[in-house]
Coordinates of N, CA and C in Angstrom, one line a residue:
M1 N 14.1 -3.5 -13.7 CA 12.5 -3.3 -14.6 C 11.2 -3.1 -13.5
I2 N 10.5 -2.3 -13.7 CA 9.1 -2.1 -13.3 C 7.8 -2.9 -14.0
R3 N 7.4 -3.6 -13.5 CA 6.5 -4.6 -14.0 C 4.6 -4.3 -13.2
Q4 N 4.1 -4.5 -13.9 CA 2.6 -5.0 -12.9 C 3.2 -6.2 -12.3
A5 N 2.6 -6.4 -11.2 CA 2.6 -8.0 -10.0 C 2.3 -8.9 -10.4
E6 N 2.9 -9.8 -10.5 CA 1.8 -12.0 -11.8 C 2.5 -12.7 -9.9
A7 N 1.0 -13.4 -9.8 CA 0.7 -14.4 -9.1 C 1.5 -14.4 -8.0
K8 N 3.7 -15.0 -9.4 CA 4.3 -15.8 -8.4 C 5.2 -15.0 -7.8
D9 N 4.3 -13.4 -7.7 CA 5.8 -12.3 -7.0 C 4.5 -12.6 -5.5
V10 N 3.2 -12.7 -5.1 CA 2.4 -12.5 -3.6 C 3.6 -13.2 -2.7
Q11 N 4.1 -14.2 -2.1 CA 5.3 -14.8 -1.4 C 5.8 -13.0 -0.8
E12 N 7.0 -12.7 -1.8 CA 7.8 -11.7 -1.3 C 7.2 -10.2 -1.1
V13 N 5.8 -10.4 -2.4 CA 4.9 -9.2 -1.6 C 5.1 -8.8 -0.5
M14 N 4.4 -9.9 0.2 CA 3.5 -9.6 1.0 C 4.2 -9.9 2.2
E15 N 5.9 -10.5 1.8 CA 6.4 -10.7 3.3 C 7.6 -8.8 3.3
L16 N 7.4 -7.6 1.7 CA 8.2 -7.0 1.9 C 6.5 -5.8 3.0
F17 N 5.1 -6.3 3.0 CA 4.2 -6.2 3.2 C 4.5 -5.5 5.0
K18 N 5.2 -6.5 5.0 CA 5.3 -6.7 7.0 C 5.7 -5.5 6.9
V19 N 6.2 -4.3 6.4 CA 7.4 -3.4 7.2 C 6.4 -2.0 6.5
I20 N 4.6 -2.2 6.1 CA 4.3 -0.7 6.7 C 3.0 -1.4 7.7
L21 N 2.7 -3.8 7.8 CA 2.4 -3.1 9.3 C 2.8 -2.8 10.4
T22 N 4.3 -3.3 11.0 CA 5.0 -3.2 11.1 C 5.0 -2.0 11.2
D23 N 5.3 -0.7 10.9 CA 5.9 0.9 11.0 C 4.3 1.6 11.9
M24 N 2.8 1.1 11.3 CA 1.5 1.2 11.9 C 1.9 1.4 12.7
E25 N 2.8 0.6 13.5 CA 1.5 -0.1 15.4 C 0.6 -0.6 15.1
L26 N -0.2 -1.7 13.7 CA -1.3 -2.3 14.2 C -0.9 -3.8 15.0
P27 N -1.9 -3.7 16.7 CA -2.1 -4.6 16.7 C -2.7 -6.2 16.2
I28 N -2.9 -6.2 15.7 CA -2.4 -7.7 15.1 C -1.3 -8.3 15.0
M29 N 0.1 -7.6 14.4 CA 0.7 -7.7 14.7 C 2.1 -7.6 16.3
R30 N 1.6 -8.2 16.5 CA 1.7 -8.4 18.3 C 0.7 -10.0 18.8
Q31 N 0.2 -10.4 18.1 CA -1.0 -11.3 18.8 C -1.1 -12.5 18.1
V32 N -0.5 -12.0 16.5 CA -0.3 -13.7 16.4 C 0.8 -13.6 15.4
L33 N 1.2 -15.3 14.8 CA 2.1 -15.1 13.9 C 2.8 -14.7 13.1
W34 N 3.6 -14.6 12.6 CA 4.2 -13.5 10.9 C 3.5 -14.3 9.9
A35 N 3.8 -15.7 10.7 CA 3.3 -17.0 9.2 C 2.2 -17.1 8.9
T36 N 1.4 -16.4 10.3 CA -0.5 -17.2 9.5 C -0.4 -16.0 9.6
L37 N -0.2 -15.2 9.9 CA -0.8 -13.7 8.8 C -0.5 -14.2 7.5
K38 N 0.7 -14.1 7.5 CA 1.0 -13.5 5.8 C 0.6 -14.5 4.8
S39 N 0.2 -15.8 5.5 CA -0.7 -16.7 5.2 C -2.3 -16.5 4.8
A40 N -2.8 -15.9 5.5 CA -3.9 -15.0 5.5 C -4.3 -14.6 4.5
L41 N -2.6 -13.3 4.7 CA -2.8 -11.6 3.3 C -2.3 -12.8 2.2
I42 N -1.3 -13.4 1.8 CA -1.3 -14.6 0.8 C -2.5 -14.4 0.1
E43 N -3.5 -15.0 0.9 CA -4.8 -15.8 0.9 C -5.5 -14.7 -0.4
A44 N -5.8 -13.7 0.5 CA -6.6 -12.5 0.3 C -5.8 -11.8 -1.0
A45 N -5.2 -11.9 -0.9 CA -4.6 -11.6 -2.2 C -3.8 -11.9 -3.5
S46 N -4.7 -13.3 -3.0 CA -4.7 -13.9 -4.6 C -6.4 -14.2 -5.3
Q47 N -7.3 -13.1 -4.9 CA -8.2 -13.0 -4.8 C -8.3 -10.9 -5.7
K48 N -8.7 -11.7 -7.0 CA -9.0 -10.2 -7.6 C -10.1 -8.7 -6.5
G49 N -9.8 -7.7 -7.5 CA -10.7 -7.3 -5.8 C -10.4 -6.7 -4.8
F50 N -9.7 -7.0 -3.7 CA -8.8 -7.6 -2.7 C -7.6 -5.9 -3.1
R51 N -7.3 -4.3 -1.8 CA -6.8 -4.4 -2.8 C -5.1 -4.5 -2.3
Y52 N -4.8 -5.2 -1.7 CA -4.1 -5.6 -2.3 C -3.8 -6.4 -2.9
A53 N -4.0 -7.0 -3.8 CA -4.2 -7.7 -5.1 C -2.9 -7.7 -6.0
M54 N -1.9 -8.9 -6.1 CA -1.4 -8.4 -7.3 C -2.2 -7.1 -8.8
D55 N -2.7 -7.6 -8.3 CA -3.2 -6.5 -10.0 C -3.1 -4.8 -9.8
S56 N -3.3 -4.9 -8.2 CA -3.1 -4.1 -8.0 C -1.9 -3.0 -7.9
A57 N -0.7 -3.9 -7.9 CA 0.6 -3.9 -7.2 C 1.8 -3.6 -8.6
L58 N 2.4 -2.9 -8.6 CA 3.8 -2.4 -9.5 C 5.0 -3.5 -8.8
V59 N 5.8 -3.9 -9.3 CA 6.9 -4.1 -8.6 C 8.9 -3.7 -9.1
K60 N 8.7 -3.0 -8.6 CA 10.5 -3.2 -8.7 C 11.0 -4.5 -9.5
E61 N 11.8 -5.5 -9.7 CA 12.5 -6.8 -10.1 C 14.6 -6.5 -11.1
I62 N 14.7 -6.8 -9.6 CA 16.2 -6.5 -10.3 C 16.8 -8.0 -9.6
D63 N 17.7 -8.6 -10.3 CA 18.0 -10.2 -10.5 C 17.2 -10.6 -10.0
G64 N 15.7 -10.8 -10.6 CA 15.2 -11.4 -10.1 C 13.7 -11.5 -8.8
E65 N 15.1 -10.5 -7.7 CA 14.8 -10.3 -6.7 C 13.1 -8.3 -6.3
I66 N 12.5 -9.2 -6.3 CA 11.6 -8.4 -6.3 C 11.6 -6.7 -4.8
A67 N 12.6 -5.9 -5.6 CA 13.2 -4.6 -4.7 C 12.6 -4.0 -3.8
G68 N 11.0 -3.4 -4.8 CA 10.2 -3.1 -3.8 C 9.1 -3.1 -4.7
F69 N 8.1 -2.4 -4.5 CA 6.6 -2.5 -5.1 C 5.8 -1.5 -4.0
C70 N 4.7 -1.0 -5.3 CA 3.6 0.3 -4.4 C 1.7 -0.3 -4.4
F71 N 1.7 -0.5 -4.2 CA -0.2 -0.9 -4.6 C -0.8 0.3 -4.2
G72 N -1.7 0.6 -4.9 CA -2.2 2.1 -6.0 C -3.4 1.2 -7.2
Y73 N -4.9 1.8 -6.1 CA -5.7 2.0 -7.2 C -7.6 3.5 -6.8
F74 N -7.7 3.3 -7.1 CA -9.1 4.0 -6.9 C -10.2 3.2 -6.0
N75 N -10.4 3.8 -4.7 CA -11.1 2.6 -3.8 C -12.7 3.0 -3.6
K76 N -12.9 2.8 -4.3 CA -14.1 2.5 -5.2 C -14.2 1.4 -6.4
D77 N -13.6 0.8 -6.6 CA -13.0 -0.1 -7.3 C -12.9 -1.1 -5.4
M78 N -12.3 -1.2 -5.0 CA -12.4 -1.8 -3.8 C -13.7 -2.1 -2.9
K79 N -14.4 -2.8 -3.4 CA -16.4 -2.5 -2.6 C -16.1 -3.7 -1.9
N80 N -15.2 -4.7 -1.8 CA -15.4 -6.3 -1.8 C -13.9 -6.8 -0.7
S81 N -13.6 -5.2 -1.0 CA -12.4 -5.8 -0.8 C -12.1 -6.2 1.3
D82 N -13.1 -4.9 2.2 CA -12.9 -5.6 3.1 C -13.2 -7.0 3.6
L83 N -14.4 -7.5 2.7 CA -14.8 -8.7 2.2 C -13.9 -10.2 2.7
I84 N -13.1 -9.5 1.4 CA -12.6 -10.8 0.9 C -10.8 -10.4 2.3
L85 N -10.8 -9.8 2.6 CA -10.2 -9.9 4.3 C -10.3 -10.3 5.2
K86 N -11.4 -10.4 5.4 CA -12.0 -11.0 6.6 C -12.6 -12.4 6.7
R87 N -12.6 -12.9 4.9 CA -13.4 -14.3 4.9 C -11.4 -15.8 5.4
A88 N -10.1 -14.8 3.7 CA -9.6 -15.6 4.6 C -8.4 -15.6 5.9
L89 N -8.8 -14.2 7.3 CA -8.6 -14.6 8.0 C -9.9 -15.2 9.5
D90 N -11.2 -15.4 8.9 CA -11.5 -16.2 9.5 C -10.8 -17.9 8.9
K91 N -10.7 -18.3 8.2 CA -9.9 -19.1 7.1 C -9.0 -19.6 8.5
Y92 N -8.5 -19.0 8.2 CA -6.7 -19.2 9.5 C -6.7 -18.7 10.5
Q93 N -8.1 -18.8 11.4 CA -8.8 -19.1 12.0 C -8.3 -17.3 13.4
L94 N -8.3 -16.5 12.7 CA -7.3 -14.6 12.7 C -8.0 -13.9 13.3
P95 N -8.2 -13.3 14.2 CA -8.7 -11.6 14.3 C -9.2 -10.6 13.8
H96 N -10.4 -10.5 13.2 CA -10.2 -9.2 11.7 C -9.2 -8.1 13.0
F97 N -8.8 -7.2 11.7 CA -8.5 -5.4 11.9 C -8.9 -5.2 11.1
E98 N -8.0 -4.1 11.3 CA -8.3 -2.4 10.3 C -7.3 -3.1 9.5
I99 N -7.2 -2.8 8.5 CA -5.8 -2.4 7.4 C -6.0 -1.9 6.7
F100 N -7.4 -0.8 6.5 CA -7.8 0.1 5.7 C -9.1 0.7 6.3
W101 N -9.1 2.6 6.2 CA -10.0 3.2 7.1 C -10.2 3.9 5.3
N102 N -12.1 4.0 5.2 CA -12.8 4.6 4.1 C -12.1 6.3 4.5
H103 N -12.1 6.7 5.5 CA -11.8 8.6 4.9 C -9.8 8.7 4.7
E104 N -9.0 6.9 4.7 CA -7.7 7.5 3.5 C -7.6 7.9 2.4
T105 N -8.8 7.6 2.6 CA -8.8 8.5 0.5 C -10.2 9.9 0.2
L106 N -9.9 10.5 -0.6 CA -11.2 11.0 -1.1 C -11.6 10.9 -2.4
P107 N -12.6 11.9 -2.7 CA -12.9 10.9 -3.8 C -12.6 11.4 -4.5
E108 N -12.4 10.1 -5.8 CA -12.3 11.1 -7.3 C -10.5 10.5 -7.7
E109 N -9.7 10.2 -6.1 CA -8.3 10.6 -6.6 C -7.9 8.6 -6.8
W110 N -7.1 8.1 -7.6 CA -6.5 7.5 -7.0 C -5.7 6.8 -6.4
Y111 N -5.3 5.9 -4.7 CA -5.1 6.3 -4.2 C -3.6 4.8 -3.8
L112 N -2.4 6.1 -4.2 CA -1.3 5.5 -3.7 C -1.7 4.8 -1.8
D113 N -1.9 3.7 -1.9 CA -1.2 2.7 -1.2 C -0.2 2.8 0.1
S114 N 0.5 1.8 -0.7 CA 2.1 1.7 0.0 C 2.7 1.5 -1.6
I115 N 4.3 2.0 -0.6 CA 5.1 1.3 -1.2 C 6.3 1.8 -0.3
V116 N 7.0 0.0 -0.5 CA 7.5 -0.3 0.5 C 9.4 -0.5 -0.6
V117 N 10.7 -0.2 -0.1 CA 11.5 -0.9 -0.6 C 12.8 -1.7 -0.3
N118 N 12.8 -2.8 -0.8 CA 13.5 -3.7 0.4 C 14.9 -2.9 1.0
P119 N 15.1 -3.5 1.9 CA 16.0 -2.5 2.5 C 17.2 -3.2 1.9
A120 N 17.4 -3.9 1.5 CA 18.8 -4.0 1.3 C 18.9 -3.1 -0.5
F121 N 17.9 -2.2 -0.8 CA 17.4 -1.8 -2.2 C 17.0 -0.5 -2.7
R122 N 17.8 0.5 -0.9 CA 17.1 1.3 -0.6 C 18.8 2.9 -0.5
G123 N 18.7 3.7 -1.2 CA 18.8 4.6 -0.9 C 19.4 4.9 -3.2
K124 N 18.9 3.7 -3.8 CA 19.4 3.8 -4.9 C 18.3 4.1 -6.3
G125 N 16.6 4.8 -5.6 CA 16.6 6.1 -6.4 C 15.1 4.8 -6.4
I126 N 15.6 3.5 -6.7 CA 13.3 2.3 -6.7 C 13.0 3.5 -6.7
G127 N 12.4 3.9 -4.8 CA 10.9 5.0 -4.4 C 10.7 5.8 -5.5
T128 N 11.6 6.5 -6.3 CA 11.2 7.1 -7.1 C 11.4 5.9 -8.1
E129 N 11.5 6.0 -8.8 CA 11.1 5.2 -10.4 C 9.7 4.8 -10.1
L130 N 9.2 4.0 -9.0 CA 8.0 2.9 -8.2 C 7.4 4.5 -8.3
L131 N 7.4 5.4 -8.0 CA 6.4 6.1 -8.1 C 6.3 7.5 -9.4
Q132 N 7.3 7.6 -10.3 CA 6.9 7.3 -11.4 C 5.7 5.8 -12.4
A133 N 5.9 5.7 -12.3 CA 5.4 4.1 -12.4 C 3.6 4.3 -11.8
A134 N 3.8 4.5 -10.8 CA 2.9 4.9 -10.2 C 1.7 5.6 -11.0
Y135 N 1.9 6.8 -11.0 CA 1.5 8.2 -11.9 C 1.4 7.7 -13.2
E136 N 2.1 6.6 -13.5 CA 1.8 6.9 -15.1 C 0.4 5.4 -15.0
K137 N 0.7 4.9 -14.6 CA -0.8 3.6 -14.1 C -1.4 4.8 -13.5
A138 N -1.8 5.1 -12.9 CA -2.8 6.3 -12.7 C -4.0 7.1 -13.6
A139 N -2.3 7.5 -15.0 CA -3.3 8.3 -15.5 C -4.3 7.8 -17.2
A140 N -3.4 6.6 -16.6 CA -4.0 5.7 -18.0 C -5.4 4.8 -17.2
S141 N -5.3 4.6 -16.1 CA -6.7 4.5 -15.6 C -7.8 5.5 -15.9
G142 N -7.2 6.0 -16.3 CA -8.3 7.9 -15.7 C -8.0 9.0 -14.4
A143 N -7.3 8.6 -14.3 CA -7.2 8.7 -12.9 C -6.3 10.7 -13.4
Y144 N -6.9 11.8 -12.4 CA -6.5 13.2 -12.4 C -5.8 14.1 -11.1
I145 N -5.7 13.0 -10.1 CA -5.2 12.5 -9.1 C -4.6 11.1 -8.7
I146 N -3.7 12.0 -7.8 CA -3.3 11.4 -7.2 C -2.9 11.6 -5.8
G147 N -4.2 10.8 -5.0 CA -3.4 10.9 -3.7 C -2.9 9.5 -2.3
L148 N -2.2 9.9 -1.6 CA -1.3 9.0 -0.6 C -1.3 9.9 0.8
N149 N -1.1 9.1 1.7 CA -1.2 9.4 3.3 C 0.3 9.0 3.6
V150 N 1.1 10.0 3.8 CA 2.5 9.9 5.0 C 2.0 9.9 6.3
D151 N 2.4 9.7 7.3 CA 3.4 9.9 8.6 C 4.1 10.4 9.0
H152 N 3.8 10.8 10.2 CA 4.7 12.2 10.3 C 6.7 11.8 10.8
R153 N 5.4 10.6 11.0 CA 7.0 10.3 12.5 C 8.1 9.7 11.2
N154 N 7.8 10.5 9.4 CA 8.6 9.5 8.8 C 8.8 11.0 7.4
P155 N 9.7 11.5 7.8 CA 10.4 13.7 7.5 C 11.2 12.9 6.1
K156 N 11.7 12.0 5.7 CA 12.3 11.7 4.6 C 11.4 11.7 3.8
A157 N 10.1 10.6 4.0 CA 9.4 10.6 3.3 C 8.2 11.8 2.6
L158 N 8.3 12.6 3.5 CA 7.3 14.6 3.4 C 8.3 14.8 2.3
K159 N 9.7 15.0 2.5 CA 11.0 15.6 1.5 C 10.5 14.7 -0.3
L160 N 10.7 13.7 -0.1 CA 10.7 12.5 -1.5 C 8.9 13.5 -2.5
Y161 N 8.2 13.2 -1.4 CA 6.3 13.6 -2.3 C 6.5 15.4 -2.3
Q162 N 7.1 15.6 -1.5 CA 6.9 16.9 -1.7 C 8.1 17.2 -3.1
Q163 N 8.8 17.1 -3.1 CA 9.8 17.1 -4.2 C 9.3 16.3 -5.0
Q164 N 8.6 15.3 -5.3 CA 7.7 14.7 -6.7 C 6.3 16.1 -7.0
G165 N 6.1 16.6 -6.5 CA 4.8 17.3 -6.5 C 3.8 17.9 -6.1
F166 N 3.4 16.6 -4.4 CA 2.4 15.9 -3.7 C 2.6 17.5 -2.8
Q167 N 1.2 18.5 -2.5 CA 0.4 18.6 -1.1 C 0.1 18.6 -0.8
V168 N 0.1 18.5 0.8 CA -1.2 19.0 1.4 C -2.1 18.8 2.1
V169 N -2.9 18.4 1.6 CA -4.7 18.9 1.5 C -5.2 18.2 3.1
H170 N -4.7 17.9 4.0 CA -5.3 17.8 5.0 C -4.6 16.7 5.9
Q171 N -5.2 17.0 7.6 CA -4.2 15.8 8.1 C -5.5 14.6 8.3
I172 N -5.0 13.3 8.6 CA -6.3 12.1 9.2 C -5.3 11.8 10.4
T173 N -5.8 10.7 11.3 CA -4.8 9.8 12.0 C -5.5 8.5 11.8
L174 N -4.6 7.0 11.5 CA -4.7 6.2 11.3 C -3.7 5.9 12.3
S175 N -4.8 4.5 12.7 CA -4.3 3.5 13.7 C -3.3 4.4 14.6
G176 N -3.6 5.3 15.3 CA -3.2 6.0 16.4 C -2.5 6.6 16.1
H177 N -1.8 7.6 14.3 CA -0.6 8.0 14.4 C -1.3 9.2 13.3
Q178 N -0.7 10.1 13.6 CA -1.3 11.4 11.7 C -0.3 11.2 11.0
Y179 N -1.0 11.5 9.9 CA -0.7 11.7 9.1 C -1.4 11.9 7.6
D180 N -0.1 13.4 6.7 CA -0.6 14.0 6.0 C -1.5 13.8 4.7
H181 N -2.6 13.7 4.0 CA -3.4 13.6 3.6 C -2.1 14.7 2.2
M182 N -1.7 13.7 1.2 CA -1.0 14.4 0.0 C -2.2 14.1 -1.1
Q183 N -2.3 15.4 -2.2 CA -2.0 14.8 -3.8 C -1.4 15.4 -4.0
K184 N -0.9 14.7 -5.9 CA -0.1 15.3 -6.5 C -1.3 15.0 -8.2
K185 N -1.7 15.7 -9.3 CA -2.5 16.1 -10.3 C -1.4 15.2 -11.4
V186 N -2.0 13.8 -11.8 CA -0.5 12.9 -12.7 C -1.5 13.6 -14.2
R187 N -2.6 14.1 -14.9 CA -2.6 14.8 -15.5 C -2.9 16.2 -15.9

């Protein structure tokens, strides 16, 4: 079942979010203990207005376990998001770091920021199910276009997004990696 994430999901979602942070090779992942960073992220994710809060997440639950999730939102709705993260990092005495760059999204698009499937559940169509649910959530929020970024080092994801009807609109660099910014009309 795919559903809106709830406060009770934050621990599992943040543990899976580690996959994204590690894949992006963010320096913070080498600088601090994951347990401490995870605590700060959970603190931030528990606050409305943070881009990685549970109200921005959809989860796929199988037998009581989070099999995958995605974060999506209109970037214009995330004005205080970076401040929320900075306060959480300060509370845990962690260095500030960039997890989102303003050029990641284009104006007026609903941004599919992150999508992760638990390795134990991969190959079962969960990523595609989460994408479908994200399209529905985006359209219900008034979006006409959904955007995302795919790392050039992830050709499987690029192929999936192309099969879903996404088209490359430009290329960007995030955390030293080249990405294709892709868009799809959702209504």
